[in-house]
């Protein structure tokens, strides 16, 4: 794909990958202290966020995270033992187990979002909301996924941005 400046060269791709890794490192720096305080992994924290958003079946988690079902089962077992998640049978299908976030799991999410909010309010204050939306749109375009398959539970039906 090209535009008025031409196709990206190898240097552009390396710059892009570097920027993505920098953001990933930053997110880890901000969220790992919370994960450590609850003795969970970064992936486990992500699982809590996904379940809160509605990805509440082990098979859906496995598919979304692109990991083996046994990996998700092991992660969920640990999170249930830590009282961060609970398993509940589906009210409509006996064969289906749904996963729910406990109060303690919700505390992990609130604490993590609080740390990220602090960062965005302080360090990223020079980024306008329009720049943030443009960044999100660009990342969606690059990922080939125009809209996240994971709903944002903090947005109402008419509040899509």
PDB file of C-alpha atoms in Angstrom:
ATOM      1  CA  UNK A   1       0.000   0.000   0.000  1.00  0.00           C
ATOM      2  CA  UNK A   2       1.345   3.452  -0.850  1.00  0.00           C
ATOM      3  CA  UNK A   3       0.378   7.046  -0.312  1.00  0.00           C
ATOM      4  CA  UNK A   4       1.870  10.391  -1.275  1.00  0.00           C
ATOM      5  CA  UNK A   5       5.180   9.607   0.434  1.00  0.00           C
ATOM      6  CA  UNK A   6       5.560   6.138  -1.052  1.00  0.00           C
ATOM      7  CA  UNK A   7       5.715   2.650   0.379  1.00  0.00           C
ATOM      8  CA  UNK A   8       7.326   2.109   3.781  1.00  0.00           C
ATOM      9  CA  UNK A   9      10.900   0.863   3.641  1.00  0.00           C
ATOM     10  CA  UNK A  10      12.595  -1.533   6.060  1.00  0.00           C
ATOM     11  CA  UNK A  11      13.656   1.372   8.277  1.00  0.00           C
ATOM     12  CA  UNK A  12      10.034   2.531   8.588  1.00  0.00           C
ATOM     13  CA  UNK A  13       8.946  -0.958   9.594  1.00  0.00           C
ATOM     14  CA  UNK A  14      11.728  -1.203  12.199  1.00  0.00           C
ATOM     15  CA  UNK A  15      10.715   2.248  13.536  1.00  0.00           C
ATOM     16  CA  UNK A  16       7.096   1.077  13.780  1.00  0.00           C
ATOM     17  CA  UNK A  17       8.071  -2.141  15.582  1.00  0.00           C
ATOM     18  CA  UNK A  18      10.277  -0.158  17.956  1.00  0.00           C
ATOM     19  CA  UNK A  19       7.421   2.224  18.792  1.00  0.00           C
ATOM     20  CA  UNK A  20       5.030  -0.689  19.394  1.00  0.00           C
ATOM     21  CA  UNK A  21       7.572  -2.374  21.685  1.00  0.00           C
ATOM     22  CA  UNK A  22       8.126   0.911  23.541  1.00  0.00           C
ATOM     23  CA  UNK A  23       4.378   1.196  24.204  1.00  0.00           C
ATOM     24  CA  UNK A  24       4.241  -2.457  25.269  1.00  0.00           C
ATOM     25  CA  UNK A  25       7.161  -1.884  27.660  1.00  0.00           C
ATOM     26  CA  UNK A  26       5.480   1.231  29.053  1.00  0.00           C
ATOM     27  CA  UNK A  27       2.223  -0.642  29.673  1.00  0.00           C
ATOM     28  CA  UNK A  28       4.142  -3.425  31.415  1.00  0.00           C
ATOM     29  CA  UNK A  29       5.959  -0.904  33.597  1.00  0.00           C
ATOM     30  CA  UNK A  30       2.637   0.612  34.649  1.00  0.00           C
ATOM     31  CA  UNK A  31       0.668  -2.615  35.136  1.00  0.00           C
ATOM     32  CA  UNK A  32       3.179  -5.157  36.449  1.00  0.00           C
ATOM     33  CA  UNK A  33       3.298  -3.665  39.969  1.00  0.00           C
ATOM     34  CA  UNK A  34      -0.447  -4.334  40.263  1.00  0.00           C
ATOM     35  CA  UNK A  35      -0.052  -7.855  38.858  1.00  0.00           C
ATOM     36  CA  UNK A  36       2.836  -8.499  41.255  1.00  0.00           C
ATOM     37  CA  UNK A  37       0.830  -7.294  44.253  1.00  0.00           C
ATOM     38  CA  UNK A  38      -1.831  -9.914  43.432  1.00  0.00           C
ATOM     39  CA  UNK A  39       0.772 -12.549  42.464  1.00  0.00           C
ATOM     40  CA  UNK A  40      -0.579 -12.893  38.930  1.00  0.00           C
ATOM     41  CA  UNK A  41       0.970 -12.687  35.477  1.00  0.00           C
ATOM     42  CA  UNK A  42       0.453  -9.963  32.919  1.00  0.00           C
ATOM     43  CA  UNK A  43      -1.583 -12.405  30.806  1.00  0.00           C
ATOM     44  CA  UNK A  44      -3.753 -13.220  33.827  1.00  0.00           C
ATOM     45  CA  UNK A  45      -4.455  -9.517  34.219  1.00  0.00           C
ATOM     46  CA  UNK A  46      -5.434  -9.370  30.553  1.00  0.00           C
ATOM     47  CA  UNK A  47      -7.778 -12.313  31.074  1.00  0.00           C
ATOM     48  CA  UNK A  48      -9.533 -10.421  33.878  1.00  0.00           C
ATOM     49  CA  UNK A  49     -10.026  -7.440  31.536  1.00  0.00           C
ATOM     50  CA  UNK A  50     -11.332  -9.668  28.727  1.00  0.00           C
ATOM     51  CA  UNK A  51     -13.798 -11.448  31.010  1.00  0.00           C
ATOM     52  CA  UNK A  52     -15.032  -8.118  32.350  1.00  0.00           C
ATOM     53  CA  UNK A  53     -15.571  -7.032  28.728  1.00  0.00           C
ATOM     54  CA  UNK A  54     -17.715 -10.087  28.029  1.00  0.00           C
ATOM     55  CA  UNK A  55     -15.290 -12.688  26.678  1.00  0.00           C
ATOM     56  CA  UNK A  56     -16.522 -15.041  29.375  1.00  0.00           C
ATOM     57  CA  UNK A  57     -16.081 -18.547  27.942  1.00  0.00           C
ATOM     58  CA  UNK A  58     -12.764 -20.405  28.125  1.00  0.00           C
ATOM     59  CA  UNK A  59     -12.984 -21.335  24.427  1.00  0.00           C
ATOM     60  CA  UNK A  60     -13.484 -17.677  23.442  1.00  0.00           C
ATOM     61  CA  UNK A  61     -10.505 -16.634  25.588  1.00  0.00           C
ATOM     62  CA  UNK A  62      -8.329 -19.337  24.057  1.00  0.00           C
ATOM     63  CA  UNK A  63      -9.292 -18.242  20.559  1.00  0.00           C
ATOM     64  CA  UNK A  64      -8.859 -14.507  21.232  1.00  0.00           C
ATOM     65  CA  UNK A  65      -5.465 -14.923  22.925  1.00  0.00           C
ATOM     66  CA  UNK A  66      -4.367 -17.554  20.405  1.00  0.00           C
ATOM     67  CA  UNK A  67      -3.253 -20.020  23.086  1.00  0.00           C
ATOM     68  CA  UNK A  68      -4.100 -23.649  23.747  1.00  0.00           C
ATOM     69  CA  UNK A  69      -7.298 -24.365  25.694  1.00  0.00           C
ATOM     70  CA  UNK A  70      -5.184 -26.109  28.359  1.00  0.00           C
ATOM     71  CA  UNK A  71      -3.248 -22.859  28.873  1.00  0.00           C
ATOM     72  CA  UNK A  72      -6.461 -20.928  29.477  1.00  0.00           C
ATOM     73  CA  UNK A  73      -7.762 -23.648  31.796  1.00  0.00           C
ATOM     74  CA  UNK A  74      -4.560 -23.456  33.835  1.00  0.00           C
ATOM     75  CA  UNK A  75      -4.699 -19.638  33.972  1.00  0.00           C
ATOM     76  CA  UNK A  76      -8.367 -19.666  35.001  1.00  0.00           C
ATOM     77  CA  UNK A  77      -7.680 -22.308  37.684  1.00  0.00           C
ATOM     78  CA  UNK A  78      -5.024 -20.037  39.211  1.00  0.00           C
ATOM     79  CA  UNK A  79      -7.290 -16.972  39.055  1.00  0.00           C
ATOM     80  CA  UNK A  80     -10.184 -18.892  40.639  1.00  0.00           C
ATOM     81  CA  UNK A  81      -7.852 -20.113  43.417  1.00  0.00           C
ATOM     82  CA  UNK A  82      -6.777 -16.494  43.995  1.00  0.00           C
ATOM     83  CA  UNK A  83     -10.458 -15.428  44.248  1.00  0.00           C
ATOM     84  CA  UNK A  84     -10.127 -13.160  41.205  1.00  0.00           C
ATOM     85  CA  UNK A  85     -12.514 -15.162  38.987  1.00  0.00           C
ATOM     86  CA  UNK A  86     -15.312 -17.677  39.494  1.00  0.00           C
ATOM     87  CA  UNK A  87     -16.840 -20.298  37.230  1.00  0.00           C
ATOM     88  CA  UNK A  88     -20.608 -20.357  36.813  1.00  0.00           C
ATOM     89  CA  UNK A  89     -22.740 -22.758  34.788  1.00  0.00           C
ATOM     90  CA  UNK A  90     -24.660 -21.175  31.931  1.00  0.00           C
ATOM     91  CA  UNK A  91     -28.345 -20.726  32.675  1.00  0.00           C
ATOM     92  CA  UNK A  92     -29.195 -21.583  29.058  1.00  0.00           C
ATOM     93  CA  UNK A  93     -26.818 -24.467  28.264  1.00  0.00           C
ATOM     94  CA  UNK A  94     -25.640 -27.015  30.842  1.00  0.00           C
ATOM     95  CA  UNK A  95     -22.548 -27.795  28.774  1.00  0.00           C
ATOM     96  CA  UNK A  96     -21.274 -24.215  28.931  1.00  0.00           C
ATOM     97  CA  UNK A  97     -19.317 -22.706  31.795  1.00  0.00           C
ATOM     98  CA  UNK A  98     -19.074 -18.943  32.032  1.00  0.00           C
ATOM     99  CA  UNK A  99     -16.335 -17.099  33.877  1.00  0.00           C
ATOM    100  CA  UNK A 100     -17.074 -14.061  36.052  1.00  0.00           C
ATOM    101  CA  UNK A 101     -14.848 -11.477  37.689  1.00  0.00           C
ATOM    102  CA  UNK A 102     -15.091 -11.436  41.501  1.00  0.00           C
ATOM    103  CA  UNK A 103     -14.975  -8.274  43.617  1.00  0.00           C
ATOM    104  CA  UNK A 104     -11.288  -8.913  44.185  1.00  0.00           C
ATOM    105  CA  UNK A 105     -10.765  -9.301  40.419  1.00  0.00           C
ATOM    106  CA  UNK A 106     -12.623  -6.039  39.821  1.00  0.00           C
ATOM    107  CA  UNK A 107     -10.227  -4.388  42.289  1.00  0.00           C
ATOM    108  CA  UNK A 108      -7.292  -5.534  40.120  1.00  0.00           C
ATOM    109  CA  UNK A 109      -8.922  -3.908  37.124  1.00  0.00           C
ATOM    110  CA  UNK A 110      -9.715  -0.639  38.959  1.00  0.00           C
ATOM    111  CA  UNK A 111      -6.177  -0.418  40.320  1.00  0.00           C
ATOM    112  CA  UNK A 112      -4.689  -1.017  36.875  1.00  0.00           C
ATOM    113  CA  UNK A 113      -6.955   1.528  35.199  1.00  0.00           C
ATOM    114  CA  UNK A 114      -6.066   4.006  37.945  1.00  0.00           C
ATOM    115  CA  UNK A 115      -2.345   3.655  37.204  1.00  0.00           C
ATOM    116  CA  UNK A 116      -2.980   4.079  33.478  1.00  0.00           C
ATOM    117  CA  UNK A 117      -5.179   7.144  34.114  1.00  0.00           C
ATOM    118  CA  UNK A 118      -2.407   8.711  36.221  1.00  0.00           C
ATOM    119  CA  UNK A 119      -0.002   8.198  33.333  1.00  0.00           C
ATOM    120  CA  UNK A 120      -2.369   9.647  30.747  1.00  0.00           C
ATOM    121  CA  UNK A 121      -3.164  12.656  32.926  1.00  0.00           C
ATOM    122  CA  UNK A 122       0.473  13.430  33.747  1.00  0.00           C
ATOM    123  CA  UNK A 123       2.954  12.067  31.247  1.00  0.00           C
ATOM    124  CA  UNK A 124       0.764  11.987  28.156  1.00  0.00           C
ATOM    125  CA  UNK A 125      -0.828  15.368  28.839  1.00  0.00           C
ATOM    126  CA  UNK A 126       0.764  16.697  25.652  1.00  0.00           C
ATOM    127  CA  UNK A 127      -1.278  14.268  23.547  1.00  0.00           C
ATOM    128  CA  UNK A 128      -4.659  15.661  22.540  1.00  0.00           C
ATOM    129  CA  UNK A 129      -7.737  13.481  22.582  1.00  0.00           C
ATOM    130  CA  UNK A 130      -7.905  13.826  18.777  1.00  0.00           C
ATOM    131  CA  UNK A 131      -4.313  12.558  18.507  1.00  0.00           C
ATOM    132  CA  UNK A 132      -5.216   9.620  20.750  1.00  0.00           C
ATOM    133  CA  UNK A 133      -8.257   8.792  18.576  1.00  0.00           C
ATOM    134  CA  UNK A 134      -6.103   9.087  15.425  1.00  0.00           C
ATOM    135  CA  UNK A 135      -3.537   6.726  16.979  1.00  0.00           C
ATOM    136  CA  UNK A 136      -6.267   4.209  17.839  1.00  0.00           C
ATOM    137  CA  UNK A 137      -7.688   4.458  14.300  1.00  0.00           C
ATOM    138  CA  UNK A 138      -4.225   3.980  12.760  1.00  0.00           C
ATOM    139  CA  UNK A 139      -3.490   0.939  14.930  1.00  0.00           C
ATOM    140  CA  UNK A 140      -6.876  -0.551  13.996  1.00  0.00           C
ATOM    141  CA  UNK A 141      -6.122   0.043  10.316  1.00  0.00           C
ATOM    142  CA  UNK A 142      -2.689  -1.582  10.633  1.00  0.00           C
ATOM    143  CA  UNK A 143      -4.095  -4.560  12.540  1.00  0.00           C
ATOM    144  CA  UNK A 144      -6.691  -5.212   9.869  1.00  0.00           C
ATOM    145  CA  UNK A 145      -9.355  -5.237  12.584  1.00  0.00           C
ATOM    146  CA  UNK A 146     -11.475  -2.099  12.074  1.00  0.00           C
ATOM    147  CA  UNK A 147     -13.364  -2.619  15.320  1.00  0.00           C
ATOM    148  CA  UNK A 148     -12.295  -4.613  18.349  1.00  0.00           C
ATOM    149  CA  UNK A 149     -14.054  -7.961  18.711  1.00  0.00           C
ATOM    150  CA  UNK A 150     -13.968  -7.287  22.454  1.00  0.00           C
ATOM    151  CA  UNK A 151     -16.690  -4.861  23.557  1.00  0.00           C
ATOM    152  CA  UNK A 152     -15.688  -1.927  25.739  1.00  0.00           C
ATOM    153  CA  UNK A 153     -17.823  -2.237  28.888  1.00  0.00           C
ATOM    154  CA  UNK A 154     -17.058   1.394  29.740  1.00  0.00           C
ATOM    155  CA  UNK A 155     -18.865   2.628  26.611  1.00  0.00           C
ATOM    156  CA  UNK A 156     -22.621   2.613  26.138  1.00  0.00           C
ATOM    157  CA  UNK A 157     -24.345   1.708  22.842  1.00  0.00           C
ATOM    158  CA  UNK A 158     -24.319   5.313  21.566  1.00  0.00           C
ATOM    159  CA  UNK A 159     -20.896   6.149  22.995  1.00  0.00           C
ATOM    160  CA  UNK A 160     -18.641   4.524  20.382  1.00  0.00           C
ATOM    161  CA  UNK A 161     -15.645   6.706  19.556  1.00  0.00           C
TER     162      UNK A 161
END
